[in-house]
mmCIF file of C-alpha atoms and ligand atoms in Angstrom:
data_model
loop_
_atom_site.group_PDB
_atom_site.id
_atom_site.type_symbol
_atom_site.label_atom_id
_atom_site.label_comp_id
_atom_site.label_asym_id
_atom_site.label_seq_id
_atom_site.Cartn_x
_atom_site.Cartn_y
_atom_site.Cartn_z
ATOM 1 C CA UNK A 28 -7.200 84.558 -39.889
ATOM 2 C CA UNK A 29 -8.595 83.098 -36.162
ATOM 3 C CA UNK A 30 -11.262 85.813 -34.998
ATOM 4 C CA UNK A 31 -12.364 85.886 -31.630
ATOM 5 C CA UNK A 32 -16.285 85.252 -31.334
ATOM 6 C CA UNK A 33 -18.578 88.188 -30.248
ATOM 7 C CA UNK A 34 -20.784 87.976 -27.280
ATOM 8 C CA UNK A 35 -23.768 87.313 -29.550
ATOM 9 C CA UNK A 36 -22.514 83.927 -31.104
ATOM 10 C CA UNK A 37 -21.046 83.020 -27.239
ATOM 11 C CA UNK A 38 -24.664 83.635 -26.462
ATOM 12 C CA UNK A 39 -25.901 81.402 -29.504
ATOM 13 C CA UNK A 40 -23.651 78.244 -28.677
ATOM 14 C CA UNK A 41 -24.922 78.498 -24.888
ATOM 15 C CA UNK A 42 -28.257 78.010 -25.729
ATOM 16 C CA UNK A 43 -27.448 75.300 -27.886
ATOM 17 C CA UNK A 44 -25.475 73.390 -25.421
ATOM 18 C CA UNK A 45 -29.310 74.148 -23.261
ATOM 19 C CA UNK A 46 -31.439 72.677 -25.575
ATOM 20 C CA UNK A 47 -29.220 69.536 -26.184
ATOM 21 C CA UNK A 48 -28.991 68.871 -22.633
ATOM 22 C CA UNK A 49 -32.872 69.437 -22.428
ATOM 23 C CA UNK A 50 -33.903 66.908 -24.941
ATOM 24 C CA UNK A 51 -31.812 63.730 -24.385
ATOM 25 C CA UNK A 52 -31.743 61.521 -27.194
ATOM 26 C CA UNK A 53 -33.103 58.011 -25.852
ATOM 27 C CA UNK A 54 -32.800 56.099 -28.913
ATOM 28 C CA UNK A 55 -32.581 55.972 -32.751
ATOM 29 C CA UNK A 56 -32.949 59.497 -34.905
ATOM 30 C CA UNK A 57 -34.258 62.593 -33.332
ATOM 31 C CA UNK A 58 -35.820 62.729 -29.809
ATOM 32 C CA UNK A 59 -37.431 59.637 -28.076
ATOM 33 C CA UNK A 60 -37.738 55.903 -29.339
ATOM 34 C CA UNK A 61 -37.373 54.698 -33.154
ATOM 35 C CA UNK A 62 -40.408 53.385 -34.942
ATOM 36 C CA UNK A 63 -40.253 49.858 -35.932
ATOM 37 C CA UNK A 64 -42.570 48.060 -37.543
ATOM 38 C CA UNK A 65 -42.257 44.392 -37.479
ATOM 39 C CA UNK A 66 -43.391 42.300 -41.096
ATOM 40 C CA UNK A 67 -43.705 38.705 -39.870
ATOM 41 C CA UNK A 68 -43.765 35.933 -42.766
ATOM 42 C CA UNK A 69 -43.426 32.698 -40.502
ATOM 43 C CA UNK A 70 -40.366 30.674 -40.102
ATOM 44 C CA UNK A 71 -38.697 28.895 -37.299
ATOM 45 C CA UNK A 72 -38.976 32.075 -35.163
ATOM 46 C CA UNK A 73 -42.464 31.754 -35.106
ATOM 47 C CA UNK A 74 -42.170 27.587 -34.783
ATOM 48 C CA UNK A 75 -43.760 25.504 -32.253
ATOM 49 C CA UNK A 76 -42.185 21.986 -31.114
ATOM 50 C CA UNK A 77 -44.252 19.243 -29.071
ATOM 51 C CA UNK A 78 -41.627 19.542 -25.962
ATOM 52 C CA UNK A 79 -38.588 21.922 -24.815
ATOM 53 C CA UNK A 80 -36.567 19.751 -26.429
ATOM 54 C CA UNK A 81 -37.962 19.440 -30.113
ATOM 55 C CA UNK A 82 -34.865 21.215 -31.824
ATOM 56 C CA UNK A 83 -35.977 19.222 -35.272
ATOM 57 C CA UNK A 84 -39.052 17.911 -36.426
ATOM 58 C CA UNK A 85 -40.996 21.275 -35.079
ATOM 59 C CA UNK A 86 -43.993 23.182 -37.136
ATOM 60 C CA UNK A 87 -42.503 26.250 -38.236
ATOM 61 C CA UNK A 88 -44.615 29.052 -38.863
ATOM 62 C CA UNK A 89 -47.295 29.110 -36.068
ATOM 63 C CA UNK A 90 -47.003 32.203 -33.648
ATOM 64 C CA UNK A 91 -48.631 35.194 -34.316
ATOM 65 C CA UNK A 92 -46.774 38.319 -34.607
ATOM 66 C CA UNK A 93 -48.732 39.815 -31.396
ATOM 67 C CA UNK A 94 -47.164 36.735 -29.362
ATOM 68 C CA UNK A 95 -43.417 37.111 -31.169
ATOM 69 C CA UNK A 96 -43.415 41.144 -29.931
ATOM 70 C CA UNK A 97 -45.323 39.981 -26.329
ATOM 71 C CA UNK A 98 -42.492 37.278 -26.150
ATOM 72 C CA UNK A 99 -39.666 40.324 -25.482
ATOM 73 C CA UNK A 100 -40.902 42.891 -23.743
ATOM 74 C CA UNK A 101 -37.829 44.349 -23.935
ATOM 75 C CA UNK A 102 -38.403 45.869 -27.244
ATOM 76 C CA UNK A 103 -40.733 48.763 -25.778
ATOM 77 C CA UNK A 104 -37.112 49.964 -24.236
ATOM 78 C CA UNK A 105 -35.665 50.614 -27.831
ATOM 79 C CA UNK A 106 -38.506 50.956 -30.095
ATOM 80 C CA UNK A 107 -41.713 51.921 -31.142
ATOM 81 C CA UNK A 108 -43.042 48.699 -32.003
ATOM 82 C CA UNK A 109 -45.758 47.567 -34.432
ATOM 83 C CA UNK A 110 -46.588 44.551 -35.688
ATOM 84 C CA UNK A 111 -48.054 42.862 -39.185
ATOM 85 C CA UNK A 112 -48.624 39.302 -40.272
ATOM 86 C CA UNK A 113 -47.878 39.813 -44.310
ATOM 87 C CA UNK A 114 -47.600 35.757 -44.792
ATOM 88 C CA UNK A 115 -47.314 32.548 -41.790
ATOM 89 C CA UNK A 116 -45.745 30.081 -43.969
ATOM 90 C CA UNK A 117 -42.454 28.233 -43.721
ATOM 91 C CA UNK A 118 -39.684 29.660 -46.653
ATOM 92 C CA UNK A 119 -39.329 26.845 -48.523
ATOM 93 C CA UNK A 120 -42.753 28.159 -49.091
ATOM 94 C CA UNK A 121 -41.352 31.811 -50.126
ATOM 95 C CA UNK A 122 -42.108 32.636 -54.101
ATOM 96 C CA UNK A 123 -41.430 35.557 -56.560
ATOM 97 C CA UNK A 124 -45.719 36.537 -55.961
ATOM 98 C CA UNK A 125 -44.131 36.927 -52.069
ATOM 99 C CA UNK A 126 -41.381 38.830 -52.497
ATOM 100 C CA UNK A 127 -43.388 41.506 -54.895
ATOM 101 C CA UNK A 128 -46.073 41.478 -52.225
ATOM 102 C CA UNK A 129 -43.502 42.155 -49.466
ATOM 103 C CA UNK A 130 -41.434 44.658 -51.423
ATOM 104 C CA UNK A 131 -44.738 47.225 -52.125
ATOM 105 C CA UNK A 132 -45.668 46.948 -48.171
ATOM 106 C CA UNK A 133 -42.227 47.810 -47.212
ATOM 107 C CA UNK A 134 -41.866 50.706 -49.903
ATOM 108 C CA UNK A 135 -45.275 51.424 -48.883
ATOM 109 C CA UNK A 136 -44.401 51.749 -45.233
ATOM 110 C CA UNK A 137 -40.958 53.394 -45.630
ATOM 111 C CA UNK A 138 -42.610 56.287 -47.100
ATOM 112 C CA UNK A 139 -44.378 57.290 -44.446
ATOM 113 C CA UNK A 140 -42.972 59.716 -41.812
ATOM 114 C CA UNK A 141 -43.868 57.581 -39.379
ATOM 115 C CA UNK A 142 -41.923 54.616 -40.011
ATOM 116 C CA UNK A 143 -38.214 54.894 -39.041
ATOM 117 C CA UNK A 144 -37.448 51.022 -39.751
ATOM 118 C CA UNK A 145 -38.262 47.670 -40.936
ATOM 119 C CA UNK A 146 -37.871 44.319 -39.535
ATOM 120 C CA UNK A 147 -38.958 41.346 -41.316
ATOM 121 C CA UNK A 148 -38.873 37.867 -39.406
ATOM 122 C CA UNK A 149 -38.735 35.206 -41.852
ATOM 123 C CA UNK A 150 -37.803 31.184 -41.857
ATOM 124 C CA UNK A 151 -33.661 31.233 -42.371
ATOM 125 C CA UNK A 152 -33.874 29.199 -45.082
ATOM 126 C CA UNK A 153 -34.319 31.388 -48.258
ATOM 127 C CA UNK A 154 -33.657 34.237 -45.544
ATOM 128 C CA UNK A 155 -30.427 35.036 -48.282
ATOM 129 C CA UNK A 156 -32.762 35.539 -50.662
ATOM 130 C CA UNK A 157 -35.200 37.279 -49.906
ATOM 131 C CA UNK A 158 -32.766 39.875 -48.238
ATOM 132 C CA UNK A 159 -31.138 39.967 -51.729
ATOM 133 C CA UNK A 160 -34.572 40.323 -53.392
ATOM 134 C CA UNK A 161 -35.117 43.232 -51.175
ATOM 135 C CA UNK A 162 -31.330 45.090 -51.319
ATOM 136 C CA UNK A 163 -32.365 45.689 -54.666
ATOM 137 C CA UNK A 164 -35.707 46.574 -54.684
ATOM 138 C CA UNK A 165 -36.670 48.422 -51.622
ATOM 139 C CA UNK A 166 -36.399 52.447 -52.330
ATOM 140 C CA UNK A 167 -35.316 53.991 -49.248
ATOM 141 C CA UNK A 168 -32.197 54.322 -47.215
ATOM 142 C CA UNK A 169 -34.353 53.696 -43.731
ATOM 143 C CA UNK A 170 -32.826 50.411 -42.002
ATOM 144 C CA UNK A 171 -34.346 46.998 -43.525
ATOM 145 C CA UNK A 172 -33.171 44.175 -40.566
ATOM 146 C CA UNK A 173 -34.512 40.773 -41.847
ATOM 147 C CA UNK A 174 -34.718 38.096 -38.668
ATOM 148 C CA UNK A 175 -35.058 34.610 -38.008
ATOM 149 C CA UNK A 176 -34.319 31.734 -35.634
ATOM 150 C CA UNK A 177 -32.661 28.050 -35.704
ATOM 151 C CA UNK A 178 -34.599 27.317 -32.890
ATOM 152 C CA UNK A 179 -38.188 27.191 -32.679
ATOM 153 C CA UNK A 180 -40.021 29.617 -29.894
ATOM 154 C CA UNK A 181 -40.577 26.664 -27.779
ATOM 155 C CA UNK A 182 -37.098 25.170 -27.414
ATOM 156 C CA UNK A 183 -35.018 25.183 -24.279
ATOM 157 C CA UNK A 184 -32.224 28.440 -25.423
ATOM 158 C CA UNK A 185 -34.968 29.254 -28.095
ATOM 159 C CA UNK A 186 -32.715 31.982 -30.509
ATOM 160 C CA UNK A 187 -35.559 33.860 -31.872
ATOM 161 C CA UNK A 188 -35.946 36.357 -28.926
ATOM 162 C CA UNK A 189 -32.200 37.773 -28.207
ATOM 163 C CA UNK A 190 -32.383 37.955 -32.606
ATOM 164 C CA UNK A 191 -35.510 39.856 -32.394
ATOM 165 C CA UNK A 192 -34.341 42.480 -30.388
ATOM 166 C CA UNK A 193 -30.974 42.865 -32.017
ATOM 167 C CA UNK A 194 -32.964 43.181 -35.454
ATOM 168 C CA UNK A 195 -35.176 45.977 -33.511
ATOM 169 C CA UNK A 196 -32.529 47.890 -32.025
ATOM 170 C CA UNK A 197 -30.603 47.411 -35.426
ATOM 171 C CA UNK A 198 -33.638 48.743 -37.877
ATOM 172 C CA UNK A 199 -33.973 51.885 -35.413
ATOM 173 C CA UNK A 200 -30.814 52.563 -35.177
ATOM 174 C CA UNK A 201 -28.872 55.560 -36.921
ATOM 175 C CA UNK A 202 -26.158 53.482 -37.978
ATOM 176 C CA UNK A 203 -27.933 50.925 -39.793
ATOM 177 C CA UNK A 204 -29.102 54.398 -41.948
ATOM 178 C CA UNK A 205 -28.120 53.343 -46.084
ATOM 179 C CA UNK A 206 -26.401 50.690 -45.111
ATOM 180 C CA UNK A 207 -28.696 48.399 -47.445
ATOM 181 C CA UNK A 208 -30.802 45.269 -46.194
ATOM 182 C CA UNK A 209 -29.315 43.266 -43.565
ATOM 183 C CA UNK A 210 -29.661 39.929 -41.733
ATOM 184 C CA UNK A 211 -28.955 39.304 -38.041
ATOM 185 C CA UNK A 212 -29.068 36.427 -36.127
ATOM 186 C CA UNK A 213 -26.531 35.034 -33.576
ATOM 187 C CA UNK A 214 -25.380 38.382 -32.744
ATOM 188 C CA UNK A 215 -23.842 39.543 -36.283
ATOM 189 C CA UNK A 216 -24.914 41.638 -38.832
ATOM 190 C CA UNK A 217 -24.621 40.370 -42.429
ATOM 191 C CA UNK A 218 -25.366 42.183 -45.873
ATOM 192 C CA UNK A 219 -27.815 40.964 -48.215
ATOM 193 C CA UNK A 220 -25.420 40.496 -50.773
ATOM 194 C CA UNK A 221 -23.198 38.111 -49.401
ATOM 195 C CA UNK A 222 -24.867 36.006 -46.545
ATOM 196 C CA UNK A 223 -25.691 32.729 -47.132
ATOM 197 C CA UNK A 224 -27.320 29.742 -44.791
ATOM 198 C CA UNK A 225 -24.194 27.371 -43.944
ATOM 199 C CA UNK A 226 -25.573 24.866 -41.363
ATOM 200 C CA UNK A 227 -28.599 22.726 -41.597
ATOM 201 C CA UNK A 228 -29.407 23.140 -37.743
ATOM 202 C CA UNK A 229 -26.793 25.164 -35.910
ATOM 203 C CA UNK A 230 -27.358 28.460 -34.595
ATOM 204 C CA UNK A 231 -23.920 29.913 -35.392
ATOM 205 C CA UNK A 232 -25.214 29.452 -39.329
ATOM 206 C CA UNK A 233 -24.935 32.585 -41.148
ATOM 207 C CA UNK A 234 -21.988 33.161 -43.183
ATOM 208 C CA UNK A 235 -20.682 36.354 -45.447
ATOM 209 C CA UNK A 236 -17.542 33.802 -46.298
ATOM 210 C CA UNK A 237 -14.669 35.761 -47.164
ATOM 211 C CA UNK A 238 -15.967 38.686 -48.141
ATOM 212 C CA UNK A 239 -16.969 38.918 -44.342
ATOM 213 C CA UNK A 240 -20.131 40.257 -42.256
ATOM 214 C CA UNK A 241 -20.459 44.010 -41.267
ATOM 215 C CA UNK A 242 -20.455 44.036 -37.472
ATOM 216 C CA UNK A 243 -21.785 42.799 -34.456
ATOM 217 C CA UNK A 244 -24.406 43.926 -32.302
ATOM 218 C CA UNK A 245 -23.291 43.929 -28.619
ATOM 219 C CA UNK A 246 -23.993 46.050 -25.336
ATOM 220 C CA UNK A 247 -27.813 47.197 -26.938
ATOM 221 C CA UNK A 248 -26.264 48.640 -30.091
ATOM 222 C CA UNK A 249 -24.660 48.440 -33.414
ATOM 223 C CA UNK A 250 -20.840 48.098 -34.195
ATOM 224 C CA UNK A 251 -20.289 48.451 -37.771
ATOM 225 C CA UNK A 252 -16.571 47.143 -39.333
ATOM 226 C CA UNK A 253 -17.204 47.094 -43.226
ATOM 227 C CA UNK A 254 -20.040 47.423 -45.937
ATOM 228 C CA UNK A 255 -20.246 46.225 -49.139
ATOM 229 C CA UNK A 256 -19.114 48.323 -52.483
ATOM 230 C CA UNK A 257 -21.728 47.069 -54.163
ATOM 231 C CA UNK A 258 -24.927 49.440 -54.944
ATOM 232 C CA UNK A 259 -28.098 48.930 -53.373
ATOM 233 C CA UNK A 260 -31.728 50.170 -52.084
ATOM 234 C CA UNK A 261 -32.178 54.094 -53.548
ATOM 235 C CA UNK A 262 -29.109 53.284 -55.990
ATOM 236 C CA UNK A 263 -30.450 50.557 -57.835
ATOM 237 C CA UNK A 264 -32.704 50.552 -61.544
ATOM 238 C CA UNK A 265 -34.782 48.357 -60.535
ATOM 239 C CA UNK A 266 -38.708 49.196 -59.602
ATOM 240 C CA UNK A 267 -41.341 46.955 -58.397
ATOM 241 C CA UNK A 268 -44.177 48.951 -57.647
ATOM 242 C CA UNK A 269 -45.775 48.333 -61.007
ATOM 243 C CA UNK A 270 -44.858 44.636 -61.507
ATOM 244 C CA UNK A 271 -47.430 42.151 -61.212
ATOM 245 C CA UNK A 272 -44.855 38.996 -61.659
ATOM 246 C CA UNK A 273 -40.948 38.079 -62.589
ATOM 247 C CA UNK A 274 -40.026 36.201 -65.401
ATOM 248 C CA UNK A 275 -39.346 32.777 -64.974
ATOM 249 C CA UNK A 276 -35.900 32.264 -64.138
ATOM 250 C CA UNK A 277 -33.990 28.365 -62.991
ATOM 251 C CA UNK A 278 -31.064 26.948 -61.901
ATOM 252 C CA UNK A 279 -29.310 23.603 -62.996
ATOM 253 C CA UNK A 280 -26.985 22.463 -60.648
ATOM 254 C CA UNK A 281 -23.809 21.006 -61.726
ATOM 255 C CA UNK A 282 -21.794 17.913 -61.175
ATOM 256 C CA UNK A 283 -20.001 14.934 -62.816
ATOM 257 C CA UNK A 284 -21.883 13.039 -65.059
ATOM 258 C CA UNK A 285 -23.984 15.495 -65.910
ATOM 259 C CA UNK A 286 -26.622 15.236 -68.129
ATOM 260 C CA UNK A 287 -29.095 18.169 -70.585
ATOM 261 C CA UNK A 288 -32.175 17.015 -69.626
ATOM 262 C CA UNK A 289 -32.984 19.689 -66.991
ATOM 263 C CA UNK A 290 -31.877 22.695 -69.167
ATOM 264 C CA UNK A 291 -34.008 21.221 -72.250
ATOM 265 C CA UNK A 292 -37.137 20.577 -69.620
ATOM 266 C CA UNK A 293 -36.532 24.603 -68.770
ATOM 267 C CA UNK A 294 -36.522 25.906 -72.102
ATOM 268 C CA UNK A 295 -39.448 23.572 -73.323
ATOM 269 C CA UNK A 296 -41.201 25.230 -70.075
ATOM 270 C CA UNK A 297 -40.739 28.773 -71.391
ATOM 271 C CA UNK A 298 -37.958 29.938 -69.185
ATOM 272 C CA UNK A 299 -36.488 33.200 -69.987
ATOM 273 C CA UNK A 300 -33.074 32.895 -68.239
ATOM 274 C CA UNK A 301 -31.233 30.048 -66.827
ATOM 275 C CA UNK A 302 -28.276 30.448 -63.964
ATOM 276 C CA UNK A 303 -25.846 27.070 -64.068
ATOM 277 C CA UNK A 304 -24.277 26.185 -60.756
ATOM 278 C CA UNK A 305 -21.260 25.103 -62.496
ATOM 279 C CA UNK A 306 -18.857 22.817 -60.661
ATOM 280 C CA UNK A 307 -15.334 24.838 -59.962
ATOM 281 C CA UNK A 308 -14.947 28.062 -61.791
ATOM 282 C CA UNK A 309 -18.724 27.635 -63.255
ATOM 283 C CA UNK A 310 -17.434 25.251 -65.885
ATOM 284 C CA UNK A 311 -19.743 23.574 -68.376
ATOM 285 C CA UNK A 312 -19.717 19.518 -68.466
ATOM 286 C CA UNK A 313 -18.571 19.009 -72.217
ATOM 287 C CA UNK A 314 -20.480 17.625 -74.312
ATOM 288 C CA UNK A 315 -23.723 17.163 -72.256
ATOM 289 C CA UNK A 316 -24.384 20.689 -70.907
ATOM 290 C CA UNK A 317 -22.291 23.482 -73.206
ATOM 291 C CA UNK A 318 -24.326 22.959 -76.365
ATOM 292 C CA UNK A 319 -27.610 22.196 -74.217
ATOM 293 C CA UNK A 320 -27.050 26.098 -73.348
ATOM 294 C CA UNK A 321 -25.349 27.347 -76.667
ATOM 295 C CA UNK A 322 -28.926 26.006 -77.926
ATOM 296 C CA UNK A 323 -30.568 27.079 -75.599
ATOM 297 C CA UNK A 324 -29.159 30.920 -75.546
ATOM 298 C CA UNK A 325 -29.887 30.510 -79.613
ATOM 299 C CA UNK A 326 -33.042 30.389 -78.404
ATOM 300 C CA UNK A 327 -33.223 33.468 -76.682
ATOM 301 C CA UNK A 328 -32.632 32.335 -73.325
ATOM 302 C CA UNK A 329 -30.109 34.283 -71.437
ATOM 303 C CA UNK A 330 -27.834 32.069 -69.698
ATOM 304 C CA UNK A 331 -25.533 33.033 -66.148
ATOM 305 C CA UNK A 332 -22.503 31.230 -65.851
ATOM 306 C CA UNK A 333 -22.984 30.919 -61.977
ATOM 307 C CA UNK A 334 -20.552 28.458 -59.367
ATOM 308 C CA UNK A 335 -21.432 26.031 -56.390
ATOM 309 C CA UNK A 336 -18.188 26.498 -54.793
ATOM 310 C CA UNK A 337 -19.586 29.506 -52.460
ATOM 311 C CA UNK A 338 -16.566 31.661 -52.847
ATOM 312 C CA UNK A 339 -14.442 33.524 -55.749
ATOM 313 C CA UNK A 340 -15.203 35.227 -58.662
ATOM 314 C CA UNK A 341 -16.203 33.604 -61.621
ATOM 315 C CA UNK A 342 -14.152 34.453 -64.653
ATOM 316 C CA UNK A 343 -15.573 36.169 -68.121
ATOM 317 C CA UNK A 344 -14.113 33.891 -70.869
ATOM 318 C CA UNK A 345 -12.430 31.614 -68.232
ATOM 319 C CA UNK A 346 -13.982 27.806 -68.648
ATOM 320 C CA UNK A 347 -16.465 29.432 -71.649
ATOM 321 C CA UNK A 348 -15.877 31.876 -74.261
ATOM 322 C CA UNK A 349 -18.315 33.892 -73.184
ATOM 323 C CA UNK A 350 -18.088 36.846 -75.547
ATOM 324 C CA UNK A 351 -18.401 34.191 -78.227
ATOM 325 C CA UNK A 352 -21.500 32.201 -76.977
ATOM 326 C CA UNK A 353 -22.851 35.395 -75.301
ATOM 327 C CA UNK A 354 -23.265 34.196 -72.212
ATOM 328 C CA UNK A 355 -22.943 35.966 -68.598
ATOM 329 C CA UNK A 356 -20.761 35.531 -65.694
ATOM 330 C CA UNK A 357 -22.374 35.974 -61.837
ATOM 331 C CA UNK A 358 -19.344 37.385 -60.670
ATOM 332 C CA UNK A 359 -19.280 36.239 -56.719
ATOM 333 C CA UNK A 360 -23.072 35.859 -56.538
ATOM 334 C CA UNK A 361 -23.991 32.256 -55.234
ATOM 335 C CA UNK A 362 -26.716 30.502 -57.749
ATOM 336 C CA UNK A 363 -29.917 31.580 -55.806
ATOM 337 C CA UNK A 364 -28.746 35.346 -56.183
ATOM 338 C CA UNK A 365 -27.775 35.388 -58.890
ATOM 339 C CA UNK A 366 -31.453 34.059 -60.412
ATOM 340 C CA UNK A 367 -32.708 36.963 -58.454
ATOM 341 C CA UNK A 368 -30.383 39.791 -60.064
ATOM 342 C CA UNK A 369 -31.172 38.101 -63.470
ATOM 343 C CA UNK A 370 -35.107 38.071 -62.989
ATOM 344 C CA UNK A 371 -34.925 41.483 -61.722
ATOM 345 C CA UNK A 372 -32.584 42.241 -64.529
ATOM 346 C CA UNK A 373 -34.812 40.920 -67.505
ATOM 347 C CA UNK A 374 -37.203 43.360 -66.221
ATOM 348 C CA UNK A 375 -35.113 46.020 -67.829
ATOM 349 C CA UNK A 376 -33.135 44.453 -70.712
ATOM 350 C CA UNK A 377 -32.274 41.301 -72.415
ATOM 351 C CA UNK A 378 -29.251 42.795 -73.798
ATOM 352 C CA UNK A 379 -26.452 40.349 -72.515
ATOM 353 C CA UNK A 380 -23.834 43.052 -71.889
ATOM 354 C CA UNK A 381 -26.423 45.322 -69.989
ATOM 355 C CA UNK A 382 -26.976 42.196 -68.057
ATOM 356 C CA UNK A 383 -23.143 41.715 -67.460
ATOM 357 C CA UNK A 384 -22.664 45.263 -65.964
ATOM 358 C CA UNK A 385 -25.461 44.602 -63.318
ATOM 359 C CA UNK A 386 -23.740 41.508 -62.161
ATOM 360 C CA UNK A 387 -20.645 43.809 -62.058
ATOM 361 C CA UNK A 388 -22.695 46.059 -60.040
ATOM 362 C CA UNK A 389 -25.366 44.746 -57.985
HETATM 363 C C1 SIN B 9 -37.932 28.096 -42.594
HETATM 364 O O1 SIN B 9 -37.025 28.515 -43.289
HETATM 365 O O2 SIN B 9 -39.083 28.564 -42.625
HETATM 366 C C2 SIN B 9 -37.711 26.956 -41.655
HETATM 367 C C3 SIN B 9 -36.333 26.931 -41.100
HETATM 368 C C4 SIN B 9 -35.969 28.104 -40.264
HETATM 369 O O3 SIN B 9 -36.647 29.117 -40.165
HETATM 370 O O4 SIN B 9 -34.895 28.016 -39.640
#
């Protein structure tokens, strides 16, 4: 039954509608600006070449994170910014001791009222993983925006300031709230998950293939199209903040005329899980690599059927029996994830099908 409301809730709703119109919201949650607090690791944004020019052949990882935030002062319009230098290097540089080092400060930081958002700048080349390290890892749903550049801070169109701001506005934004650990660069926002590096140089580089990237950011804000089903963040069962190291994990990469010397020379070494980059469908060269892993999962060593093609699923029991040889499948996850999910995974289990249903769901 519609009532008519009384003078006292009239009353109410008016001074409602007063106090909203007394406090605009500027930016980000609540009253007033976000606070952001910038991680800097190195990379290409923070790269120095000898001229305007020097696109290639520049020193990566050599401006401060003082000079990166001084470099756009147009931050101070959408955030409250902070800066930290955690590492300078370069990413090829970027190791498992990193990433655990990186994960505690940002779990660290997230937990503190204070800190409304993360952004991370970071060298695009293992940019994919660390993103993917950290989608699984960190424990809060406060926005994660990892950053980097093609173009070093000295070029002529350098990229690194237009991506810093977009990963600013993006980490203190409400929309980016849950949505996981994201990368921007070139205007687009792409999950963790599914991003990958696709050029060597250009700056139009990041790809989510066809599982696609979440949204742009355009006109000083987020605009958000689709998200990935896949859990992350708060949802995962996977804890760092007692882990000292990961267990060793590798990748062989496959191709024709193939041969089992790498995957002996990882097992000799101790490895505890090995992902193969199979050719097509993550098929095993036969008979150099299938019994090199048959022997080597005899062994103890879990083994991820894993693909170089960059797209599609790869089939249980398709081009291996898996359920026979107890091996696992990566699903869609490209090599260099999927040796993250099973490192982080070992740290649980080494039950096989416990491993399977965390590719299935990570
Ligand atoms: C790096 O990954 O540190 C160098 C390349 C880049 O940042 O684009």
């Amino acid at each position: 039954m519609k009532t008519n409301p009384n003078c006292y809730q009239l009353f109410a709703a008016f001074c409602m509608g007063l106090a909203l119109l007394a406090s605009p919201v500027a930016f980000g949650r609540g009253p007033g600006l976000a606070n952001v607090t910038i991680l800097a690791t190195g990379g290409t944004i923070a790269g120095t070449g000898a001229t305007s020019t020097t696109t290639v052949g520049y020193t990566a990882a050599t401006v401060g994170v003082a000079r990166l935030i001084e470099a756009v002062p147009e931050l101070k319009k959408v955030a409250n910014v902070k800066g930290e230098q955690v590492f300078q290097i370069a990413s090829e540089n970027m190791n498992n001791d990193s990433w655990l080092k990186l994960a505690k400060r940002v779990n660290e930081l997230l937990a503190q009222d204070d800190v409304d958002g993360i952004v991370i700048t970071h060298g695009t080349d293992t940019i994919e993983e660390t993103a993917y390290f950290l989608n699984l890892v960190v424990k809060s749903r406060k926005p994660v925006v990892i950053v980097g550049a093609m173009r070093p801070s000295t070029a002529i169109s350098a990229d690194g300031p237009v991506n810093l701001y977009n990963a600013v506005t993006l980490a203190g934004s409400e929309e980016a709230v849950g949505k996981g650990v994201m990368v921007v660069l070139n205007d687009q926002i792409n999950g963790a998950r599914d991003v990958t590096k696709t050029n060597t140089a250009n700056a139009d580089t990041f790809r989510s293939w066809e599982l696609g990237f979440l949204g742009y950011m355009q006109d000083n804000r987020p605009h958000f199209y689709r998200l990935s089903t896949r859990k992350h963040t708060v949802d995962t069962e996977f804890d760092v903040s007692k882990l000292e190291s990961l267990p060793q994990v590798d990748i062989v990469y496959g191709y024709a005329n193939m041969n089992r010397i790498p995957i002996d020379a990882f097992v000799a070494a101790g490895d505890k899980g090995i992902v193969h980059a199979g050719v097509g469908d993550g098929s095993l060269a036969r008979p150099a690599v299938e019994p090199a892993l048959i022997e080597a999962r005899k062994k103890g060593v879990i083994i991820v059927r894993s693909s170089r093609v960059g797209n599609g699923i790869v089939a249980r029991n398709g081009e291996a029996k898996d359920d026979d040889l107890d091996f696992v499948v990566s699903d869609t996850l490209n090599p260099q994830k999927a040796r993250i999910l099973l490192m982080l995974a070992l740290t649980k289990t080494s039950d096989t099908k416990e491993i399977q249903r965390m590719f299935y769901t990570y």
